[in-house]
Amino acid sequence: MPSAMTIEDDTAPEIQYQKGVKQFYDNGHLLQRVPKKYILPPSERPSTNMEEPNVATLNFQLPTIDFVDLLGPNRSHALQSLGNACEKYGFFQVVNHSISDEVVRNMLDVNERFFDLPMEERAKYMTTDMHAPVRYGTSFSQTKDTVFCWRDFLKLLSHPLSDFIPLWPSSPVDYREVAATYAEETKELFLTIMEAILESLGIKESSQEGKDNNILKDFENCSHMMVANFYPPCPQPDLTLGMPPHSDYGFLTLLLQDQVQGLQIQFQGKWLTIQPIPNAFIVNVGDHLEIFSNGKYKSVLHRVLVNEVKSRVSVASLHSLPFNSTVRPSPKLIDEENPKRYMDTSFDSFISYISTRETKNKDFLDSRKLTCVHNDKPN
Ligand code: OGA
Ligand code: NI
């Protein structure tokens, strides 16, 4: 009996689920229902019933930042829109950016081909070691999740690039070349956006002395991880999620998605579905930028829905300070009216936090809040 049949019967040993959700579709097998392992308790399931209070009634367009404005004479206006987007939604999209359609298309395409490889090939990169430079896996926190998510992923450490490229998948044959170009170009894009974000916070690098002065330099040497996500079709998409509500840990995430919708962000207690725009990047504020901005810019909860018909591929590029650095609120954003709201935070504290529990929502960021100001700025 093929293994997928066993899984459908819900008698599969735990080890089967560790191999991910793509296997359900390998060898032309079509799953009729979602195995128990992926069924969320009713309160955590995604609802599309517009009668319910947490479901948005309108399709939603994220604030859009046009690079022609940001890098031209309209910069101050674009910076204002950028700042507003980071305060209000923690998300925006960028259009007319520096990365060519071809580079974008190739990156989605090569990852799609990677996930199409036979399981034995993908399994070469399977590990639960969080420090592994290349990690193929499934769900969200694979070793902690009690209910699994409908997602497989490939995580690639990407800085310093030349150290890591030889460790990346050698199949498909063009994988390394395509992903390396993409890594270089997303890093440049990150630096341009980060500089604009600092300016929008009133932290101008060139004209001031002091600690923050070096932060752009630090970013040049930043940590960079790329995560390719694969969400196969799901026979009962109302029972499960591709990714649970979470926030991203770094400064910024640059997300590239194909034309299949699935990403939702939380805004005023409702889940808003983001409509894909071809070749646009979705950029979101991560926990470290919320901390650095002393709470001004918001690291917002987001999640991923799956659907019955189409598989979906996305690539998230996560950027932060070097792994050995400490993130703290910028002294320039602390004064009597705005006391320091977050503890100094190292990557180690994040890794040890997520290694010890099933992380949900914004647990980690909440744990870094200074208690005297804990609840005064609800998100
Ligand atoms: C992520 C993420 C969203 C998506 O990788 O952290 O939120 O649409 N991805 O795949
Ligand atoms: Ni995310």
PDB file of C-alpha atoms and ligand atoms in Angstrom, residues 91 140 243 246-248 253 263 284 302 316 318, ligand 2:
ATOM      1  CA  PHE A  91       3.277  46.028   6.067  1.00  0.00           C
ATOM      2  CA  PHE A 140       6.010  25.934  11.450  1.00  0.00           C
ATOM      3  CA  MET A 243       1.283  29.108   8.504  1.00  0.00           C
ATOM      4  CA  HIS A 246       3.113  34.718  13.750  1.00  0.00           C
ATOM      5  CA  SER A 247       5.389  37.717  13.526  1.00  0.00           C
ATOM      6  CA  ASP A 248       8.823  37.638  11.879  1.00  0.00           C
ATOM      7  CA  THR A 253      11.111  40.612   5.673  1.00  0.00           C
ATOM      8  CA  LEU A 263      -1.278  35.750   2.926  1.00  0.00           C
ATOM      9  CA  ASN A 284       6.955  43.764   6.730  1.00  0.00           C
ATOM     10  CA  HIS A 302       0.192  37.381   9.731  1.00  0.00           C
ATOM     11  CA  ALA A 316      10.695  35.258   2.329  1.00  0.00           C
ATOM     12  CA  LEU A 318      14.644  37.845   6.373  1.00  0.00           C
TER      13      LEU A 318
HETATM   14 NI    NI B   2       6.151  35.586   8.318  1.00  0.00          NI
END
